Amino acid sequence: MKNPLASIRGLGAERLRLLGVLTGGHFFIHWFQQLYPVVLPSIKAGLGLNDVQVGALNSARQLTMGTLDLPLGMLADSMVRHRGLILASALVSMGTAYLLMGIAPFFVLALLGSGLVGLGTALWHPAASASLSNRFPERRATALAIHGMGATISDTLTPLGVGLLLVTFPWEAVLRFQIVPALLLGFLVLRNLAGLFADSDSRSAHSTQSRELVELAANPLFLGICAATAFLQVGRLVVITFLPIYLQEHLGYSPFVLGIYIALLHAMGTVSQPVMGFLSDRYGRKAVLLPSFLSLGSFFALLAVATPGIQLGLVISAIGLFFYTLINITLAATMDVAGSKIQASSYGLSSLVTQIVVFPAPMAAGFIIGEYGIHSVFLLSGASVILGGLVLIPLRLYRGNKG
């Protein structure tokens, strides 16, 4: 099989520079994102939170991201020349979020900090994904997968680094310090993207943009992809919220061992992402998505019965093949349907639609844990992802070569 990374060779230096900067920036965005689940048990213990409040923290992050993805995506489409500033602001927002959580004496301030983590995510992903989608229309899933590799490498290394920090320093100090690299990285991203969007005009007038978004929102194929993505995201969000709680509180693992397990959750994605992105570009989105949804759902359910130790580690590693990779391919499927002028907006619209199902999930899972035990939410997550796979069956997805 052709090397998927070879499919971007021979491209112009400017496109490769954009891909490199965004992939590197994505690495650090996910440093901030993956810091969150590793430190969450410490926040829970430090502030004396219950499981429903822990779920509310992640729901706040998810709700902020979901509701702001659309307006910030529209902003990225209408102010293409300023995408560098938008992307740099994402990093600064992340650092500010952790500064707030690090000084939070009570739940409400931690809730605000969690919301700012969602803001940082919403500032980065629509602008970055649209920039790659527009510049690599013929290799959309491959470019998004390489961008995702930066995230997955970070997702693998960050839990280990954060775990070490948490056994060395107080969790509050670890969070407060994040403002320093956030400001530095924001400056570097802004500087390195200077000039890449200088000759870009607005992709569409506001009236045209709004009309195309309305048409997209009424497209049955778009809505079907959103429904499948929503069920996928419910499973992912519940697992990333309560797997750390299970490992540290119920199994008694230290923050560093917790970090090892969370790293396993992402490590295999460094291999699977470019391969699956390439395969979906070549053979079609559904050929990759359907079996992957069913596999991931099964592995989520196995978390409920896996024996702690090697068996649990193998299950988590298997989950890592699909955990982040599928999000990139469902995103590519969404952007296949959308017009070239509303790529960032289509990301935001998809995110907004899926939040109807997704954002209450961690709070509901916290309630279910109180009634039926923590293993029940892993079964719930597995069922949700398998249901998302069933939603894909009747959809006639593009083969992945739509410009």
Coordinates of C-alpha atoms in Angstrom, one line a residue:
M1 CA 0.0 0.0 0.0
K2 CA 1.1 3.5 -0.8
N3 CA 2.7 5.4 2.2
P4 CA -0.1 7.8 3.4
L5 CA 2.5 10.4 4.3
A6 CA 3.9 10.3 0.8
S7 CA 0.6 11.6 -0.5
I8 CA 1.5 15.1 0.6
R9 CA 5.0 15.2 -1.0
G10 CA 5.5 17.5 -3.9
L11 CA 3.2 20.2 -2.5
G12 CA 4.2 23.8 -2.3
A13 CA 6.4 25.1 0.5
E14 CA 3.6 27.4 1.8
R15 CA 1.2 24.6 2.2
L16 CA 3.7 22.4 3.9
R17 CA 4.6 25.3 6.3
L18 CA 1.0 25.7 7.2
L19 CA 0.6 22.0 7.8
G20 CA 3.8 22.0 10.0
V21 CA 2.8 25.0 12.1
L22 CA -0.8 23.8 12.6
T23 CA 0.4 20.3 13.5
G24 CA 2.9 21.6 16.0
G25 CA 0.3 24.0 17.5
H26 CA -2.1 21.1 17.7
F27 CA 0.4 19.3 19.8
F28 CA 0.4 22.0 22.4
I29 CA -3.4 22.5 22.3
H30 CA -3.6 18.9 23.3
W31 CA -1.1 19.3 26.0
F32 CA -3.7 21.6 27.6
Q33 CA -6.6 19.3 26.7
Q34 CA -5.0 16.1 28.1
L35 CA -3.7 17.9 31.2
Y36 CA -7.4 18.1 32.1
P37 CA -8.4 14.4 32.7
V38 CA -5.1 13.7 34.5
V39 CA -5.6 16.5 37.0
L40 CA -9.4 16.0 37.3
P41 CA -9.2 13.5 40.2
S42 CA -6.9 16.0 42.1
I43 CA -9.4 18.8 41.5
K44 CA -12.2 16.5 42.7
A45 CA -10.4 15.7 45.9
G46 CA -9.0 19.2 46.5
L47 CA -12.4 20.9 46.2
G48 CA -14.4 18.0 47.7
L49 CA -16.6 17.5 44.6
N50 CA -19.1 14.6 44.0
D51 CA -19.4 12.7 40.7
V52 CA -22.2 14.9 39.4
Q53 CA -20.1 18.0 39.9
V54 CA -17.2 16.3 38.2
G55 CA -19.5 15.6 35.3
A56 CA -20.6 19.2 35.4
L57 CA -17.0 20.4 34.9
N58 CA -16.7 18.4 31.7
S59 CA -20.1 19.4 30.6
A60 CA -19.2 23.1 31.0
R61 CA -16.1 22.5 28.8
Q62 CA -18.2 20.7 26.2
L63 CA -21.1 23.1 26.2
T64 CA -18.8 26.1 25.8
M65 CA -16.9 24.5 23.0
G66 CA -20.1 23.3 21.3
T67 CA -21.9 26.6 21.4
L68 CA -18.9 28.7 20.4
D69 CA -17.6 26.4 17.6
L70 CA -20.2 27.9 15.2
P71 CA -19.8 31.6 15.8
L72 CA -16.0 31.2 15.9
G73 CA -16.1 29.1 12.8
M74 CA -18.1 31.8 11.0
L75 CA -15.5 34.3 12.3
A76 CA -12.7 32.2 10.9
D77 CA -14.5 32.0 7.5
S78 CA -15.2 35.7 7.4
M79 CA -11.9 36.9 8.7
V80 CA -9.4 34.6 7.0
R81 CA -6.6 37.1 7.2
H82 CA -6.8 37.0 11.0
R83 CA -6.8 33.3 11.4
G84 CA -3.2 33.5 12.9
L85 CA -4.5 35.7 15.7
I86 CA -7.5 33.4 16.3
L87 CA -5.2 30.4 16.6
A88 CA -2.8 32.2 18.9
S89 CA -5.7 33.2 21.1
A90 CA -6.7 29.6 21.6
L91 CA -3.4 28.9 23.4
V92 CA -3.7 32.0 25.6
S93 CA -7.3 31.0 26.5
M94 CA -6.0 27.6 27.7
G95 CA -3.4 29.0 29.9
T96 CA -5.9 31.5 31.4
A97 CA -8.3 28.6 32.1
Y98 CA -5.8 26.6 34.1
L99 CA -4.7 29.7 36.0
L100 CA -8.3 30.2 37.1
M101 CA -8.7 26.5 38.1
G102 CA -5.3 26.7 40.0
I103 CA -6.5 29.5 42.2
A104 CA -10.1 28.3 42.5
P105 CA -11.2 28.1 46.2
F106 CA -14.6 26.7 45.2
F107 CA -16.5 24.9 42.5
V108 CA -18.0 27.8 40.5
L109 CA -14.6 29.3 39.7
A110 CA -13.3 25.9 38.6
L111 CA -16.5 25.6 36.4
L112 CA -15.5 28.9 34.8
G113 CA -12.0 27.7 34.1
S114 CA -13.4 24.5 32.5
G115 CA -15.5 26.7 30.3
L116 CA -12.4 28.5 29.1
V117 CA -10.7 25.2 28.2
G118 CA -13.7 24.8 25.9
L119 CA -13.2 28.3 24.5
G120 CA -9.6 27.5 23.6
T121 CA -10.7 24.3 21.8
A122 CA -13.3 26.3 19.9
L123 CA -10.9 29.0 18.9
W124 CA -8.4 26.4 17.5
H125 CA -10.2 23.6 15.8
P126 CA -12.6 25.3 13.3
A127 CA -9.9 27.7 12.1
A128 CA -7.2 25.1 11.8
S129 CA -9.3 22.4 10.2
A130 CA -10.8 24.8 7.7
S131 CA -7.4 26.1 6.8
L132 CA -6.2 22.6 6.0
S133 CA -9.4 21.6 4.3
N134 CA -9.2 24.6 2.0
R135 CA -5.5 24.1 1.2
F136 CA -5.7 20.3 0.8
P137 CA -9.1 19.6 -0.8
E138 CA -7.9 16.6 -2.7
R139 CA -6.2 15.1 0.4
R140 CA -8.6 16.4 3.1
A141 CA -8.7 13.4 5.5
T142 CA -4.9 12.8 5.1
A143 CA -4.1 16.5 6.0
L144 CA -6.5 16.4 8.9
A145 CA -5.0 13.1 10.1
I146 CA -1.5 14.5 10.0
H147 CA -2.8 17.5 12.0
G148 CA -4.4 15.0 14.3
M149 CA -1.1 13.2 14.7
G150 CA 0.3 16.2 16.5
A151 CA -2.6 15.9 18.9
T152 CA -2.2 12.2 19.4
I153 CA 1.5 12.4 20.1
S154 CA 0.7 15.0 22.7
D155 CA -2.1 12.9 24.0
T156 CA 0.4 10.1 24.5
L157 CA 3.2 12.1 26.1
T158 CA 1.2 14.7 28.1
P159 CA -0.4 12.3 30.7
L160 CA 3.1 11.0 31.5
G161 CA 4.5 14.5 31.9
V162 CA 1.5 15.7 33.9
G163 CA 1.6 12.6 36.1
L164 CA 5.2 13.2 37.0
L165 CA 4.4 16.9 37.7
L166 CA 1.5 16.0 40.0
V167 CA 3.7 13.6 42.1
T168 CA 6.3 16.3 42.4
F169 CA 4.4 19.6 42.8
P170 CA 0.9 20.5 44.3
W171 CA -1.8 20.3 41.6
E172 CA -2.6 24.0 42.1
A173 CA 0.9 25.0 41.2
V174 CA 1.0 22.8 38.2
L175 CA -2.2 24.5 36.9
R176 CA -1.1 28.1 37.6
F177 CA 2.2 27.6 35.8
Q178 CA 0.4 26.8 32.5
I179 CA -0.1 30.5 31.8
V180 CA 3.6 30.9 31.1
P181 CA 3.9 28.4 28.2
A182 CA 0.5 29.4 26.9
L183 CA 1.6 33.0 26.4
L184 CA 4.9 32.0 24.8
L185 CA 3.3 29.5 22.4
G186 CA 0.6 31.9 21.4
F187 CA 3.3 34.4 20.4
L188 CA 5.2 31.7 18.4
V189 CA 2.2 30.6 16.5
L190 CA 1.2 34.1 15.6
R191 CA 4.7 34.9 14.4
N192 CA 5.1 31.7 12.4
L193 CA 1.7 32.1 10.7
A194 CA 2.4 35.7 9.7
G195 CA 2.0 36.1 6.0
L196 CA 0.3 32.8 5.4
F197 CA -3.2 34.3 5.3
A198 CA -2.1 37.8 4.1
D199 CA -3.5 37.4 0.6
S200 CA -6.7 35.8 1.7
D201 CA -10.1 37.5 1.4
S202 CA -13.3 36.6 3.2
R203 CA -14.5 33.3 1.9
S204 CA -18.1 34.6 1.6
A205 CA -20.3 37.5 2.4
H206 CA -22.3 37.1 5.6
S207 CA -25.6 36.7 3.6
T208 CA -24.1 34.1 1.4
Q209 CA -22.5 32.4 4.4
S210 CA -25.8 32.3 6.3
R211 CA -27.7 30.9 3.3
E212 CA -25.2 28.1 2.7
L213 CA -25.3 27.3 6.4
V214 CA -29.1 27.1 6.4
E215 CA -28.9 24.8 3.4
L216 CA -26.3 22.6 5.1
A217 CA -28.3 22.4 8.3
A218 CA -31.2 21.0 6.2
N219 CA -29.1 18.5 4.3
P220 CA -30.1 14.9 5.5
L221 CA -26.6 13.6 4.9
F222 CA -25.1 16.3 7.1
L223 CA -27.6 15.6 9.8
G224 CA -26.9 11.9 9.6
I225 CA -23.2 12.4 10.0
C226 CA -23.9 14.8 13.0
A227 CA -26.1 12.1 14.6
A228 CA -23.5 9.4 14.3
T229 CA -20.8 11.9 15.6
A230 CA -23.0 12.8 18.6
F231 CA -23.3 9.2 19.7
L232 CA -19.5 8.8 19.2
Q233 CA -18.8 11.9 21.3
V234 CA -21.1 10.8 24.1
G235 CA -19.1 7.6 24.5
R236 CA -15.8 9.4 24.2
L237 CA -16.7 12.1 26.7
V238 CA -18.0 9.8 29.3
V239 CA -14.9 7.6 29.1
I240 CA -12.5 10.5 29.3
T241 CA -14.4 11.9 32.3
F242 CA -14.7 8.8 34.4
L243 CA -11.9 6.5 33.3
P244 CA -9.4 8.7 35.3
I245 CA -11.7 8.6 38.3
Y246 CA -12.0 4.8 38.0
L247 CA -8.3 4.3 37.8
Q248 CA -7.3 6.6 40.7
E249 CA -10.2 6.3 43.1
H250 CA -11.5 2.8 42.5
L251 CA -8.2 1.0 41.5
G252 CA -6.0 3.2 43.7
Y253 CA -3.4 4.1 41.1
S254 CA -1.1 7.1 41.6
P255 CA -1.2 10.1 39.3
F256 CA 1.8 8.8 37.4
V257 CA 0.3 5.4 36.8
L258 CA -2.9 7.1 35.8
G259 CA -0.9 9.1 33.3
I260 CA 0.5 5.9 31.8
Y261 CA -3.0 4.5 31.2
I262 CA -4.3 7.7 29.7
A263 CA -1.2 7.7 27.4
L264 CA -2.1 4.2 26.3
L265 CA -5.6 5.6 25.4
H266 CA -3.9 7.6 22.6
A267 CA -0.6 6.0 21.8
M268 CA -1.8 3.7 19.0
G269 CA -3.5 6.7 17.3
T270 CA 0.0 8.0 16.2
V271 CA 0.1 5.0 13.8
S272 CA -3.6 4.6 13.0
Q273 CA -4.5 8.2 12.2
P274 CA -2.5 8.7 8.9
V275 CA -3.3 5.2 7.8
M276 CA -7.0 5.5 8.4
G277 CA -7.1 9.0 7.0
F278 CA -5.4 7.8 3.8
L279 CA -7.7 4.8 3.5
S280 CA -10.8 6.9 3.9
D281 CA -9.6 9.3 1.2
R282 CA -8.9 6.4 -1.2
Y283 CA -11.7 3.9 -0.4
G284 CA -14.4 6.1 1.1
R285 CA -15.5 7.3 4.6
K286 CA -17.9 4.6 5.4
A287 CA -15.5 1.8 4.6
V288 CA -13.4 3.0 7.5
L289 CA -16.0 4.5 9.8
L290 CA -18.5 1.7 10.1
P291 CA -16.2 -1.1 11.3
S292 CA -14.3 1.4 13.4
F293 CA -17.4 2.6 15.3
L294 CA -18.5 -1.0 16.0
S295 CA -15.0 -1.9 17.2
L296 CA -14.6 1.1 19.4
G297 CA -18.0 0.6 21.0
S298 CA -17.1 -3.0 21.8
F299 CA -13.8 -2.0 23.4
F300 CA -15.5 0.7 25.5
A301 CA -17.9 -2.0 26.9
L302 CA -14.9 -4.2 27.7
L303 CA -13.6 -1.6 30.1
A304 CA -16.4 -2.7 32.4
V305 CA -15.1 -6.3 32.6
A306 CA -11.4 -6.1 32.0
T307 CA -9.1 -7.2 34.8
P308 CA -6.9 -4.4 36.2
G309 CA -3.4 -4.7 35.0
I310 CA -2.2 -6.1 31.6
Q311 CA -5.7 -6.9 30.4
L312 CA -7.1 -3.4 31.1
G313 CA -3.9 -2.0 29.5
L314 CA -4.5 -4.0 26.3
V315 CA -8.2 -2.9 26.1
I316 CA -7.2 0.8 26.6
S317 CA -4.5 0.4 24.0
A318 CA -7.0 -1.0 21.5
I319 CA -9.3 1.9 22.2
G320 CA -6.4 4.2 21.2
L321 CA -6.5 2.9 17.6
F322 CA -9.9 4.7 17.2
F323 CA -10.3 7.2 20.1
Y324 CA -9.1 10.3 18.3
T325 CA -8.8 9.0 14.7
L326 CA -12.6 8.7 14.2
I327 CA -13.2 12.3 15.0
N328 CA -10.9 13.4 12.2
I329 CA -12.7 11.2 9.6
T330 CA -16.2 12.2 10.7
L331 CA -15.0 15.8 10.4
A332 CA -13.7 15.1 6.9
A333 CA -17.1 13.6 6.0
T334 CA -18.8 16.8 7.3
M335 CA -16.5 19.0 5.3
D336 CA -17.1 16.8 2.2
V337 CA -20.7 17.9 2.3
A338 CA -20.1 21.6 3.1
G339 CA -19.1 24.1 0.4
S340 CA -15.5 25.4 0.2
K341 CA -16.6 28.8 1.6
I342 CA -18.0 27.6 4.9
Q343 CA -15.5 24.9 5.9
A344 CA -14.8 26.4 9.4
S345 CA -18.5 27.2 9.8
S346 CA -19.5 23.7 8.9
Y347 CA -17.2 22.5 11.7
G348 CA -19.0 24.8 14.1
L349 CA -22.5 23.9 12.9
S350 CA -21.7 20.2 13.3
S351 CA -20.4 20.8 16.8
L352 CA -23.5 22.8 17.7
V353 CA -25.9 20.2 16.5
T354 CA -24.1 17.4 18.3
Q355 CA -24.1 19.2 21.6
I356 CA -27.9 18.6 22.0
V357 CA -27.0 15.0 22.7
V358 CA -23.5 15.4 24.1
F359 CA -23.2 18.1 26.7
P360 CA -25.5 16.5 29.4
A361 CA -23.8 13.1 29.1
P362 CA -21.1 13.5 31.8
M363 CA -23.6 14.8 34.4
A364 CA -26.1 12.0 33.5
A365 CA -23.2 9.5 33.8
G366 CA -22.3 10.8 37.2
F367 CA -25.9 10.2 38.3
I368 CA -25.8 6.7 36.8
I369 CA -22.6 5.9 38.7
G370 CA -24.4 6.8 42.0
E371 CA -27.2 4.4 41.1
Y372 CA -25.5 1.5 39.4
G373 CA -21.7 1.8 39.9
I374 CA -18.9 3.1 37.7
H375 CA -18.7 0.1 35.5
S376 CA -22.2 0.8 34.1
V377 CA -21.0 4.0 32.4
F378 CA -18.5 2.1 30.3
L379 CA -21.3 -0.2 29.1
L380 CA -23.4 3.0 28.3
S381 CA -20.4 4.4 26.4
G382 CA -20.0 1.3 24.3
A383 CA -23.7 1.1 23.5
S384 CA -23.7 4.8 22.4
V385 CA -20.8 4.4 19.9
I386 CA -22.3 1.2 18.4
L387 CA -25.6 3.1 18.0
G388 CA -23.7 5.8 16.1
G389 CA -22.3 3.1 13.8
L390 CA -25.8 1.9 13.1
V391 CA -26.8 5.4 12.1
L392 CA -24.0 5.4 9.4
I393 CA -25.4 2.3 7.6
P394 CA -28.0 4.0 5.4
L395 CA -25.8 7.1 4.7
R396 CA -24.3 7.5 1.2
L397 CA -21.1 9.2 2.2
Y398 CA -18.7 10.7 -0.4
R399 CA -15.7 8.7 -1.3
G400 CA -13.5 11.5 0.1
N401 CA -12.4 13.3 -3.0
K402 CA -14.9 16.1 -3.1
G403 CA -13.1 19.5 -3.3

